[in-house]
Amino acid sequence: MIEVRRLTKQFGKHPAVDNISFSAEKGEILGFLGPNGAGKSTTMRMITGFFPPSSGTVIVGGSDILTQSLAARRKIGYLPENAPVYPDMTVSRYLDFCAEIRGFGGAAKKQRVGETLERCFLADVRHQAVNTLSKGYKQRVCFAQSILHDPEYLILDEPTDGLDPNQKHEVRLMIREMSATKAIIFSTHILDEVDSVCSRAIIIANGKVVADDTPDGLRRRSISHGSVVLTVTGAATDDIQQRIEVLDGVASVSVVESDGERTTLRIFPDDPAVPVADRVIASANQDGVRLASVFVEQGRLDDVFREITTGIRP
Amino acid sequence: MQSGNFLRNIWIIMKREFAGYFGSPVAYVFIVIFLLLTGFFTFYISNFFEAGQADLKGFFQWHPWLFMFLVPAVAMRLWAEERRLGTIELLLTLPVTVTDVVLGKFLAAWCFIGIALALTFPLVLTTMYLGNPDMGVIFCAYLGSFLVAGTFLSVGSMTSALTRSQVVSFILAVVACLFLILAGFAPVTAVLSGWAPMGLVDLVSATSVLSHFASISRGVLDVRDLLYYLSVMVFMIFVNGVILQNRESA
Ligand SMILES: Nc1ncnc2c1ncn2[C@@H]1O[C@H](COP(=O)(O)OP(=O)(O)OP(=O)(O)O)[C@@H](O)[C@H]1O
Ligand SMILES: [Mg+2]
């Protein structure tokens, strides 16, 4: 387990990370979200022992990163932001170096490096110098370095940044696959990624944790969560809006779009947990009116993210 | 910490650094410039052949002055480059101590300079051909020269850790090395002794690499001289580690 305890980092007077606490268990994939400059990278740098915290500490699998730094660092795999790798080394030399410093030698080293090259789709460029690689490949080399020693804890700072859609998919698959035996913390600006990969998400803003929840839990906070979006043809907009507004369990109805022929309405229920879709459909269903589409909105992470980090309701 | 691990880590880091030197043109440029400059000073300024002596005094006396510029040029990239590229973030989050890394990098650079120094061997062969030089003196002078290089390197490595700009690191290191030389440079000590008490003059010149180099290159291997070089190096490397450990930013 990674336990982040009351972590604070001041740069000058300004706190970049302000008293953050959370923990991640093995089996969890923790998404780390927040606007630019929120303090995600700074937090990760403290977790991995690169920055000394101004106060607070991190316990990695029982080892304190400040007092038992080496033991803690042995258990961590880290992909820093912007994937820094020595530019004039070849890919396989670089991974050899990482394997050696992690304590592998001889056949074990060869096997590790070989496997990792395959896994990260780097076998074709293994003899190429890093500075001749494209950005996405560099990112993969650095990712390869982080999983090389099969660490118990993975800290990934924007691991899919710069990857093509196929590679993004592969990395997400890999993260999901590895999560059974590892605790993984990764930061991202891609909210879909949170949905498809994370078991939990933490949103930070201005150095503080502002939300810590499952992706579904976050979505439920969206004002559009549980609302019914209905599109009908052949009905007067005012007429159908009034008819639905008076239904039991309906809080309000707003017109999304209306062009005379076609009307799209959004119906907000009193309680998102109590479905109103059946009643809405029944009341819309009358002579001359045809249902074009109807669906229940789950809520959108984008909206929740914006609301939580800026306080503006979309 | 087990010493086996300590040596192993230093060795792995040294190997990586060393491969880095010869993987880039910097190394070859450095070696060529060093050899050209030593040749120039030895033959044109010291008039090696005309001097008519089978010793290498005219060769070694220039080393501190050459190293003053060349060694900071090697040292400036040690840390500044890591910081600029961001690779320091991976290096210092590996399961190795700051001491491992600082020593590994330092030793790799020192060995590299040692190789450049060793490549001046044709000059030794020439003196052997011309006359009958005292090989003990030559060996001591090489050792002294290597120690001066190591001392300057430790200074340069420390200034390199201070900044992410190689230029700033270079200038700071040259100034520091210049001070280490001038403190024992005869014209400077002459000026000093005009008004300062004798004890102070001795103290100042004792901090100079030049006064310690002078005796070693005459073939006098004094423990105090060795101690001087080693303690400056240890101190600088220690400060280097402290700077890295207390770095507030990347
Ligand atoms: N080395 C540093 N020196 C001074 N201030 C810093 C340093 N590193 C980060 N900061 C400041 O700390 C704050 C948090 O930065 P951080 O890099 O952690 O943000 P982030 O959440 O990772 O942003 P992004 O999404 O852009 O990567 C910012 O205001 C930044 O300017
Ligand atoms: Mg960041």
Coordinates of C-alpha atoms and ligand atoms in Angstrom, one line a residue:
Chain A
M1 CA 0.0 0.0 0.0
I2 CA 1.1 3.5 -0.7
E3 CA 0.1 5.9 2.1
V4 CA 0.5 9.6 1.4
R5 CA 0.4 11.4 4.8
R6 CA -0.3 15.1 5.1
L7 CA 2.1 15.9 2.3
T8 CA 3.0 19.5 1.7
K9 CA 5.5 21.2 -0.7
Q10 CA 6.2 24.9 -0.6
F11 CA 8.0 26.6 -3.5
G12 CA 9.0 29.8 -1.8
K13 CA 5.8 31.0 -0.1
H14 CA 3.4 29.4 -2.5
P15 CA 2.3 25.9 -1.5
A16 CA 2.2 23.7 -4.7
V17 CA 0.9 20.8 -2.7
D18 CA -1.1 21.5 0.4
N19 CA -1.6 18.9 3.1
I20 CA -2.6 16.0 0.8
S21 CA -3.5 12.6 2.3
F22 CA -4.7 9.5 0.5
S23 CA -3.7 5.9 0.0
A24 CA -3.7 3.3 -2.7
E25 CA -4.0 -0.4 -2.1
K26 CA -2.7 -3.2 -4.3
G27 CA -5.3 -4.0 -7.0
E28 CA -6.3 -0.4 -7.3
I29 CA -5.7 1.9 -10.2
L30 CA -5.8 5.4 -8.9
G31 CA -6.4 8.1 -11.5
F32 CA -4.8 11.4 -10.6
L33 CA -6.6 14.3 -12.1
G34 CA -6.4 18.1 -11.9
P35 CA -5.9 21.2 -14.0
N36 CA -2.5 22.3 -15.1
G37 CA -0.4 23.4 -12.2
A38 CA -2.6 21.6 -9.7
G39 CA 0.4 19.8 -8.1
K40 CA 0.1 16.3 -9.6
S41 CA 3.7 16.0 -10.8
T42 CA 5.0 17.6 -7.6
T43 CA 3.0 15.1 -5.5
M44 CA 4.4 12.2 -7.6
R45 CA 7.9 13.6 -7.3
M46 CA 7.6 13.5 -3.5
I47 CA 6.1 9.9 -3.6
T48 CA 9.1 8.7 -5.5
G49 CA 11.6 10.5 -3.3
F50 CA 12.8 13.0 -5.9
F51 CA 11.6 16.1 -4.0
P52 CA 11.9 16.2 -0.2
P53 CA 8.5 17.2 1.1
S54 CA 8.2 20.4 3.1
S55 CA 6.3 18.4 5.6
G56 CA 4.5 15.0 5.7
T57 CA 5.7 11.8 4.3
V58 CA 4.9 8.8 2.2
I59 CA 4.9 5.2 3.2
V60 CA 5.6 2.8 0.3
G61 CA 4.8 -0.8 1.2
G62 CA 5.8 -0.2 4.8
S63 CA 9.0 1.8 4.0
D64 CA 9.1 5.5 4.7
I65 CA 10.4 7.3 1.6
L66 CA 12.3 9.7 3.9
T67 CA 13.9 7.4 6.4
Q68 CA 14.0 4.1 4.4
S69 CA 14.5 5.7 1.1
L70 CA 16.3 2.9 -0.7
A71 CA 14.0 0.2 0.4
A72 CA 11.0 2.3 -0.7
R73 CA 12.5 3.2 -4.0
R74 CA 13.3 -0.5 -4.8
K75 CA 9.6 -1.2 -4.8
I76 CA 8.6 1.7 -7.1
G77 CA 8.6 2.0 -10.8
Y78 CA 8.4 5.6 -12.0
L79 CA 7.6 7.3 -15.3
P80 CA 8.3 11.0 -14.9
E81 CA 6.5 13.7 -16.9
N82 CA 8.0 14.2 -20.4
A83 CA 9.8 10.8 -20.2
P84 CA 13.4 11.9 -19.7
V85 CA 15.9 9.4 -21.1
Y86 CA 19.6 9.8 -21.9
P87 CA 19.5 10.9 -25.6
D88 CA 22.8 9.3 -26.8
M89 CA 22.2 5.8 -25.4
T90 CA 20.6 3.1 -27.5
V91 CA 17.3 1.7 -26.2
S92 CA 18.7 -1.7 -25.2
R93 CA 21.8 -0.2 -23.6
Y94 CA 19.6 2.1 -21.6
L95 CA 17.4 -0.7 -20.4
D96 CA 20.5 -2.8 -19.6
F97 CA 21.6 0.0 -17.4
C98 CA 18.3 0.2 -15.6
A99 CA 18.2 -3.6 -15.1
E100 CA 21.8 -3.6 -13.7
I101 CA 21.2 -0.9 -11.3
R102 CA 18.0 -2.7 -10.2
G103 CA 20.2 -5.7 -9.3
F104 CA 19.7 -8.0 -12.4
G105 CA 22.7 -9.5 -14.0
G106 CA 23.7 -12.1 -16.6
A107 CA 20.8 -14.2 -18.0
A108 CA 18.2 -12.7 -15.7
K109 CA 19.1 -9.2 -17.1
K110 CA 19.0 -10.4 -20.6
Q111 CA 15.6 -12.0 -20.2
R112 CA 14.1 -9.0 -18.4
V113 CA 15.3 -6.6 -21.0
G114 CA 14.2 -8.8 -23.9
E115 CA 10.7 -9.3 -22.4
T116 CA 10.2 -5.7 -21.7
L117 CA 11.3 -4.7 -25.2
E118 CA 8.7 -7.0 -26.6
R119 CA 6.0 -5.9 -24.2
C120 CA 6.5 -2.3 -25.0
F121 CA 6.8 -2.8 -28.8
L122 CA 10.4 -1.6 -28.8
A123 CA 12.1 -4.7 -30.3
D124 CA 12.4 -3.0 -33.7
V125 CA 14.2 0.1 -32.4
R126 CA 16.3 -1.6 -29.7
H127 CA 19.6 -0.6 -31.4
Q128 CA 18.5 2.9 -32.1
A129 CA 19.8 5.9 -30.1
V130 CA 17.0 7.5 -28.1
N131 CA 17.5 10.9 -29.7
T132 CA 16.6 9.5 -33.0
L133 CA 13.2 8.2 -31.7
S134 CA 9.9 9.9 -32.1
K135 CA 8.2 11.3 -29.0
G136 CA 5.8 8.4 -28.7
Y137 CA 8.7 5.9 -28.8
K138 CA 10.6 7.9 -26.2
Q139 CA 7.6 7.7 -24.0
R140 CA 7.5 4.0 -24.5
V141 CA 11.2 3.6 -23.6
C142 CA 10.6 5.4 -20.4
F143 CA 7.5 3.4 -19.7
A144 CA 9.5 0.2 -20.3
Q145 CA 12.1 1.4 -17.8
S146 CA 9.3 1.8 -15.2
I147 CA 7.9 -1.7 -15.5
L148 CA 11.3 -3.5 -16.1
H149 CA 11.8 -4.7 -12.6
D150 CA 8.1 -5.7 -12.1
P151 CA 7.7 -3.2 -9.2
E152 CA 4.9 -3.5 -6.7
Y153 CA 4.1 0.2 -7.0
L154 CA 3.8 2.1 -10.2
I155 CA 3.8 5.9 -10.4
L156 CA 3.1 7.1 -13.9
D157 CA 2.9 10.8 -14.8
E158 CA 0.8 11.1 -17.9
P159 CA 1.8 7.7 -19.3
T160 CA -0.3 8.0 -22.5
D161 CA 0.9 11.5 -23.4
G162 CA 2.1 11.6 -26.9
L163 CA 1.1 8.0 -27.8
D164 CA -1.0 7.2 -30.9
P165 CA -4.5 5.8 -30.3
N166 CA -3.3 2.2 -30.7
Q167 CA -0.5 2.6 -28.2
K168 CA -2.8 4.4 -25.8
H169 CA -5.0 1.4 -25.9
E170 CA -2.1 -1.0 -25.4
V171 CA -0.8 1.0 -22.4
R172 CA -4.2 1.1 -20.8
L173 CA -4.5 -2.7 -21.4
M174 CA -1.1 -3.2 -19.8
I175 CA -2.0 -1.0 -16.8
R176 CA -5.2 -3.0 -16.3
E177 CA -3.4 -6.3 -16.6
M178 CA -0.7 -5.4 -14.1
S179 CA -3.1 -4.0 -11.6
A180 CA -4.0 -7.3 -10.0
T181 CA -0.7 -7.4 -8.1
K182 CA 0.2 -3.8 -8.0
A183 CA -0.9 -0.4 -6.8
I184 CA -0.8 2.0 -9.7
I185 CA -1.1 5.8 -9.5
F186 CA -1.3 7.6 -12.8
S187 CA -2.1 11.1 -13.8
T188 CA -3.8 12.1 -16.9
H189 CA -5.8 14.8 -18.6
I190 CA -7.9 12.3 -20.6
L191 CA -11.1 11.8 -18.7
D192 CA -12.1 8.8 -20.9
E193 CA -9.0 7.1 -19.7
V194 CA -10.2 7.4 -16.1
D195 CA -13.4 5.7 -17.1
S196 CA -11.9 2.9 -18.9
V197 CA -9.0 2.2 -16.5
C198 CA -9.3 3.6 -13.0
S199 CA -10.9 2.0 -10.1
R200 CA -10.7 5.3 -8.2
A201 CA -10.0 8.8 -9.1
I202 CA -8.6 11.7 -7.1
I203 CA -9.0 15.2 -8.3
I204 CA -6.7 17.9 -7.0
A205 CA -6.8 21.6 -7.5
N206 CA -4.5 24.2 -6.1
G207 CA -2.6 21.5 -4.2
K208 CA -5.6 20.2 -2.4
V209 CA -7.6 17.0 -2.8
V210 CA -11.1 18.1 -3.9
A211 CA -12.6 14.8 -4.8
D212 CA -11.7 11.1 -4.1
D213 CA -14.3 8.7 -5.5
T214 CA -14.9 6.0 -8.1
P215 CA -15.5 7.2 -11.6
D216 CA -19.2 6.3 -11.3
G217 CA -19.4 8.1 -8.0
L218 CA -17.9 11.2 -9.6
R219 CA -20.3 11.0 -12.5
R220 CA -23.2 10.8 -10.1
R221 CA -22.2 14.3 -8.9
S222 CA -23.0 15.7 -12.3
I223 CA -26.2 17.7 -12.4
S224 CA -27.1 15.8 -15.6
H225 CA -26.8 12.5 -13.9
G226 CA -30.1 10.6 -14.1
S227 CA -31.7 13.2 -16.4
V228 CA -33.7 11.9 -19.4
V229 CA -33.0 13.2 -22.8
L230 CA -36.0 12.9 -25.1
T231 CA -36.4 13.7 -28.8
V232 CA -39.8 13.7 -30.3
T233 CA -41.3 14.7 -33.7
G234 CA -44.8 16.0 -34.5
A235 CA -45.5 17.8 -31.2
A236 CA -45.7 21.4 -30.2
T237 CA -42.7 22.2 -28.0
D238 CA -44.6 24.1 -25.4
D239 CA -47.3 21.6 -25.3
I240 CA -45.1 18.6 -24.6
Q241 CA -42.9 20.5 -22.2
Q242 CA -45.9 21.4 -20.0
R243 CA -47.3 18.0 -20.2
I244 CA -44.0 16.4 -18.8
E245 CA -43.4 19.2 -16.3
V246 CA -46.4 18.2 -14.2
L247 CA -45.5 14.6 -14.0
D248 CA -44.7 13.0 -10.6
G249 CA -41.0 12.9 -9.8
V250 CA -40.1 15.5 -12.5
A251 CA -38.3 18.5 -11.2
S252 CA -37.8 20.6 -14.3
V253 CA -37.7 20.3 -18.1
S254 CA -35.5 22.3 -20.3
V255 CA -35.5 22.6 -24.1
V256 CA -32.2 21.5 -25.6
E257 CA -33.2 22.0 -29.2
S258 CA -36.3 22.8 -31.1
D259 CA -36.8 23.4 -34.9
G260 CA -40.6 23.2 -35.1
E261 CA -40.7 19.7 -36.3
R262 CA -38.2 18.1 -33.9
T263 CA -37.9 18.8 -30.2
T264 CA -35.2 17.6 -27.8
L265 CA -35.9 18.0 -24.1
R266 CA -33.9 17.3 -21.0
I267 CA -35.9 16.2 -18.0
F268 CA -34.4 16.5 -14.6
P269 CA -35.9 14.2 -12.0
D270 CA -36.5 15.1 -8.3
D271 CA -34.2 12.2 -7.3
P272 CA -31.7 10.7 -9.8
A273 CA -32.1 7.3 -8.1
V274 CA -35.8 7.1 -9.0
P275 CA -36.3 6.5 -12.7
V276 CA -38.8 8.7 -14.5
A277 CA -38.1 7.6 -18.0
D278 CA -41.2 5.2 -18.2
R279 CA -43.6 8.0 -17.1
V280 CA -42.0 10.4 -19.5
I281 CA -42.4 8.0 -22.4
A282 CA -46.0 7.2 -21.5
S283 CA -47.0 10.8 -21.4
A284 CA -45.2 11.6 -24.6
N285 CA -46.8 8.7 -26.4
Q286 CA -50.0 10.1 -28.0
D287 CA -51.5 10.6 -31.4
G288 CA -49.2 12.1 -34.0
V289 CA -46.2 12.3 -31.7
R290 CA -43.3 10.0 -32.4
L291 CA -40.4 9.2 -30.2
A292 CA -37.1 9.7 -32.1
S293 CA -34.8 8.8 -29.2
V294 CA -34.7 8.6 -25.5
F295 CA -31.9 7.9 -23.1
V296 CA -31.0 8.3 -19.5
E297 CA -27.8 10.4 -19.0
Q298 CA -25.2 8.9 -16.7
G299 CA -23.5 12.2 -16.2
R300 CA -20.2 13.4 -17.8
L301 CA -16.9 13.5 -16.1
D302 CA -15.9 16.6 -18.0
D303 CA -18.8 18.5 -16.4
V304 CA -17.9 17.2 -12.9
F305 CA -14.3 17.9 -13.4
R306 CA -15.0 21.5 -14.5
E307 CA -17.4 22.1 -11.7
I308 CA -15.2 20.7 -9.0
T309 CA -12.0 22.4 -10.1
T310 CA -13.5 25.8 -11.1
G311 CA -16.8 25.9 -9.2
I312 CA -18.6 26.8 -12.4
R313 CA -21.8 24.7 -13.0
P314 CA -21.9 23.8 -16.7
Chain B
M1 CA 24.3 -0.4 3.3
Q2 CA 26.5 -3.3 2.1
S3 CA 29.8 -2.2 0.6
G4 CA 29.3 -4.8 -2.2
N5 CA 26.3 -2.9 -3.3
F6 CA 28.0 0.4 -3.0
L7 CA 30.9 -0.6 -5.3
R8 CA 28.6 -2.3 -7.7
N9 CA 26.4 0.7 -8.0
I10 CA 29.3 3.0 -8.5
W11 CA 30.7 0.7 -11.1
I12 CA 27.4 0.5 -13.1
I13 CA 27.1 4.3 -13.0
M14 CA 30.7 4.7 -14.1
K15 CA 30.2 2.3 -17.0
R16 CA 27.2 4.2 -18.2
E17 CA 28.9 7.6 -17.9
F18 CA 32.0 6.3 -19.6
A19 CA 30.1 4.9 -22.5
G20 CA 28.5 8.3 -22.8
Y21 CA 31.8 10.0 -23.2
F22 CA 32.9 7.9 -26.1
G23 CA 29.5 7.8 -27.6
S24 CA 29.7 11.6 -28.3
P25 CA 32.3 13.7 -30.1
V26 CA 32.9 15.7 -27.0
A27 CA 35.4 13.1 -25.8
Y28 CA 37.5 13.1 -28.9
V29 CA 37.4 16.9 -29.2
F30 CA 38.6 17.2 -25.6
I31 CA 41.5 14.7 -26.1
V32 CA 42.6 16.3 -29.3
I33 CA 42.6 19.8 -27.8
F34 CA 44.4 18.6 -24.7
L35 CA 47.1 17.0 -26.8
L36 CA 47.5 19.9 -29.1
L37 CA 47.7 22.4 -26.3
T38 CA 50.2 20.4 -24.3
G39 CA 52.3 20.0 -27.4
F40 CA 52.1 23.7 -28.2
F41 CA 53.2 24.8 -24.7
T42 CA 55.9 22.1 -24.4
F43 CA 57.5 22.7 -27.8
Y44 CA 57.0 26.4 -28.5
I45 CA 56.8 28.0 -25.1
S46 CA 59.1 25.8 -23.1
N47 CA 61.4 25.0 -26.0
F48 CA 61.5 21.3 -25.2
F49 CA 64.2 20.5 -27.7
E50 CA 66.4 23.5 -27.2
A51 CA 66.4 23.2 -23.4
G52 CA 68.8 20.3 -23.9
Q53 CA 67.5 18.5 -20.8
A54 CA 66.1 15.0 -20.6
D55 CA 63.3 15.9 -18.3
L56 CA 59.6 16.8 -18.7
K57 CA 59.5 19.9 -16.5
G58 CA 58.6 22.1 -19.4
F59 CA 55.7 19.7 -20.1
F60 CA 54.2 19.3 -16.7
Q61 CA 54.5 22.9 -15.5
W62 CA 51.6 23.8 -17.9
H63 CA 49.2 21.2 -16.7
P64 CA 47.5 23.1 -13.9
W65 CA 46.9 26.1 -16.3
L66 CA 45.5 23.9 -19.0
F67 CA 43.4 21.9 -16.6
M68 CA 42.0 25.1 -15.3
F69 CA 40.0 25.5 -18.5
L70 CA 39.8 22.0 -19.8
V71 CA 38.6 20.2 -16.7
P72 CA 35.7 22.5 -16.0
A73 CA 34.7 21.9 -19.6
V74 CA 34.4 18.2 -18.9
A75 CA 32.8 18.8 -15.5
M76 CA 30.2 21.3 -16.5
R77 CA 27.9 18.8 -18.1
L78 CA 28.1 16.2 -15.2
W79 CA 25.0 17.6 -13.4
A80 CA 23.8 20.6 -15.3
E81 CA 23.1 18.4 -18.3
E82 CA 21.2 15.9 -16.2
R83 CA 19.1 18.7 -14.8
R84 CA 18.4 20.2 -18.2
L85 CA 17.4 16.9 -19.7
G86 CA 15.4 16.0 -16.7
T87 CA 17.2 12.6 -16.5
I88 CA 18.3 13.5 -13.0
E89 CA 14.7 12.7 -11.9
L90 CA 15.1 9.1 -13.0
L91 CA 18.7 8.9 -11.8
L92 CA 17.9 10.1 -8.3
T93 CA 14.8 8.0 -7.9
L94 CA 16.7 4.7 -8.7
P95 CA 17.5 2.7 -5.6
V96 CA 21.0 4.2 -5.3
T97 CA 22.4 6.7 -2.8
V98 CA 23.4 10.2 -3.8
T99 CA 27.0 9.2 -2.8
D100 CA 26.9 6.3 -5.3
V101 CA 25.9 8.6 -8.1
V102 CA 28.2 11.5 -7.3
L103 CA 31.2 9.1 -7.0
G104 CA 30.3 7.1 -10.1
K105 CA 30.1 10.2 -12.2
F106 CA 33.2 11.8 -10.7
L107 CA 35.3 8.6 -11.1
A108 CA 34.2 8.2 -14.7
A109 CA 35.2 11.7 -15.6
W110 CA 38.5 11.4 -13.8
C111 CA 39.3 8.2 -15.6
F112 CA 38.4 9.9 -18.8
I113 CA 40.9 12.7 -18.1
G114 CA 43.4 10.1 -17.0
I115 CA 43.1 8.5 -20.5
A116 CA 43.8 11.9 -22.1
L117 CA 46.8 12.3 -19.8
A118 CA 48.1 8.8 -20.6
L119 CA 48.0 9.6 -24.3
T120 CA 50.9 12.0 -23.8
F121 CA 53.1 8.9 -23.5
P122 CA 55.0 9.6 -26.8
L123 CA 56.7 12.5 -25.1
V124 CA 58.0 10.2 -22.4
L125 CA 59.3 7.8 -25.1
T126 CA 61.0 10.8 -26.8
T127 CA 62.8 11.8 -23.6
M128 CA 63.9 8.2 -23.1
Y129 CA 65.2 8.2 -26.6
L130 CA 67.0 11.6 -26.2
G131 CA 68.6 10.9 -22.9
N132 CA 68.2 9.2 -19.6
P133 CA 65.4 10.7 -17.6
D134 CA 64.5 9.8 -14.1
M135 CA 61.5 7.6 -14.5
G136 CA 60.6 8.1 -10.8
V137 CA 60.2 11.8 -11.2
I138 CA 58.2 11.4 -14.4
F139 CA 55.9 9.0 -12.6
C140 CA 55.4 11.4 -9.7
A141 CA 54.8 14.3 -12.0
Y142 CA 52.1 12.3 -13.8
L143 CA 50.5 11.4 -10.5
G144 CA 50.6 15.0 -9.4
S145 CA 49.1 16.1 -12.7
F146 CA 46.3 13.5 -12.3
L147 CA 45.6 14.7 -8.8
V148 CA 45.4 18.3 -9.9
A149 CA 42.9 17.3 -12.6
G150 CA 40.9 15.4 -10.0
T151 CA 40.9 18.4 -7.7
F152 CA 39.6 20.7 -10.4
L153 CA 37.1 18.1 -11.4
S154 CA 35.7 17.9 -8.0
V155 CA 35.3 21.6 -8.0
G156 CA 33.7 21.6 -11.4
S157 CA 31.3 18.7 -10.5
M158 CA 30.2 20.7 -7.5
T159 CA 29.5 23.9 -9.5
S160 CA 27.7 21.8 -12.1
A161 CA 25.3 20.7 -9.4
L162 CA 24.5 24.3 -8.5
T163 CA 22.9 25.2 -11.8
R164 CA 21.2 23.9 -14.9
S165 CA 23.3 26.1 -17.1
Q166 CA 26.5 24.6 -18.3
V167 CA 28.0 28.0 -19.0
V168 CA 27.4 29.3 -15.5
S169 CA 28.9 26.1 -14.1
F170 CA 31.9 26.4 -16.3
I171 CA 32.6 30.0 -15.3
L172 CA 32.2 29.3 -11.6
A173 CA 34.5 26.4 -11.9
V174 CA 37.2 28.3 -13.8
V175 CA 37.1 31.1 -11.3
A176 CA 37.4 28.6 -8.4
C177 CA 40.3 26.8 -10.1
L178 CA 42.0 30.1 -10.9
F179 CA 41.9 30.9 -7.2
L180 CA 43.3 27.5 -6.3
I181 CA 46.2 28.2 -8.7
L182 CA 46.9 31.8 -8.0
A183 CA 47.1 31.4 -4.2
G184 CA 50.4 29.7 -4.8
F185 CA 51.5 31.5 -8.0
A186 CA 54.9 33.1 -7.3
P187 CA 54.0 36.7 -8.5
V188 CA 50.9 36.6 -6.2
T189 CA 52.8 35.4 -3.2
A190 CA 55.4 38.0 -3.8
V191 CA 52.8 40.7 -3.7
L192 CA 51.3 39.2 -0.6
S193 CA 54.5 38.9 1.3
G194 CA 55.2 42.6 0.7
W195 CA 52.6 43.5 3.4
A196 CA 51.1 40.4 5.0
P197 CA 52.7 38.5 7.8
M198 CA 54.7 35.4 6.8
G199 CA 52.3 33.0 8.4
L200 CA 49.4 34.3 6.3
V201 CA 51.4 34.0 3.1
D202 CA 52.2 30.5 3.9
L203 CA 48.7 29.7 4.8
V204 CA 47.4 31.1 1.5
S205 CA 49.9 29.3 -0.6
A206 CA 49.2 26.1 1.3
T207 CA 45.6 26.2 -0.2
S208 CA 47.1 26.3 -3.7
V209 CA 47.4 23.3 -6.0
L210 CA 50.5 24.9 -7.4
S211 CA 52.7 24.7 -4.3
H212 CA 51.7 21.0 -3.8
F213 CA 52.2 20.3 -7.4
A214 CA 55.7 21.8 -7.5
S215 CA 57.1 19.4 -4.9
I216 CA 55.3 16.3 -6.4
S217 CA 56.5 17.1 -9.9
R218 CA 60.1 17.3 -8.6
G219 CA 59.7 13.7 -7.6
V220 CA 59.1 14.3 -3.9
L221 CA 56.1 12.3 -2.8
D222 CA 55.0 13.9 0.4
V223 CA 52.0 12.5 2.4
R224 CA 50.9 16.1 3.1
D225 CA 50.6 16.8 -0.6
L226 CA 48.6 13.7 -1.2
L227 CA 46.5 14.5 1.8
Y228 CA 45.9 18.0 0.5
Y229 CA 44.5 16.8 -2.9
L230 CA 42.4 14.1 -1.4
S231 CA 40.9 16.3 1.2
V232 CA 39.9 19.0 -1.3
M233 CA 38.3 16.3 -3.5
V234 CA 36.5 14.6 -0.6
F235 CA 35.3 18.0 0.6
M236 CA 34.0 19.0 -2.8
I237 CA 32.4 15.7 -3.5
F238 CA 30.7 15.9 -0.1
V239 CA 29.4 19.4 -0.8
N240 CA 28.3 18.2 -4.2
G241 CA 26.2 15.5 -2.5
V242 CA 24.7 17.9 0.0
I243 CA 23.7 20.3 -2.8
L244 CA 22.0 17.5 -4.7
Q245 CA 20.2 16.2 -1.6
N246 CA 18.9 19.6 -0.6
R247 CA 17.9 20.7 -4.1
E248 CA 14.4 22.2 -3.9
S249 CA 13.7 21.9 -7.5
A250 CA 14.6 19.8 -10.5
Ligands
LIG1 N1 10.8 23.3 -9.3 C1 9.8 24.2 -9.1 N2 10.1 25.4 -8.6 C2 9.1 26.3 -8.3 N3 7.8 26.0 -8.5 C3 7.5 24.8 -9.0 C4 8.5 23.8 -9.3 N4 7.9 22.7 -9.8 C5 6.5 23.0 -9.8 N5 6.3 24.2 -9.3 C6 5.0 24.9 -9.2 O1 4.1 24.0 -8.5 C7 2.8 24.0 -9.0 C8 2.4 22.6 -9.4 O2 3.1 22.1 -10.5 P1 3.0 20.6 -11.0 O3 4.1 20.4 -12.0 O4 2.9 19.7 -9.9 O5 1.6 20.7 -11.7 P2 0.8 19.5 -12.5 O6 -0.4 19.3 -11.7 O7 1.7 18.4 -12.7 O8 0.5 20.3 -13.8 P3 0.4 19.7 -15.4 O9 -1.0 19.2 -15.5 O10 0.6 20.9 -16.2 O11 1.5 18.7 -15.5 C9 2.9 24.9 -10.2 O12 2.3 26.2 -9.8 C10 4.3 25.1 -10.5 O13 4.6 26.3 -11.1
MG2 MG 2.5 17.5 -14.3

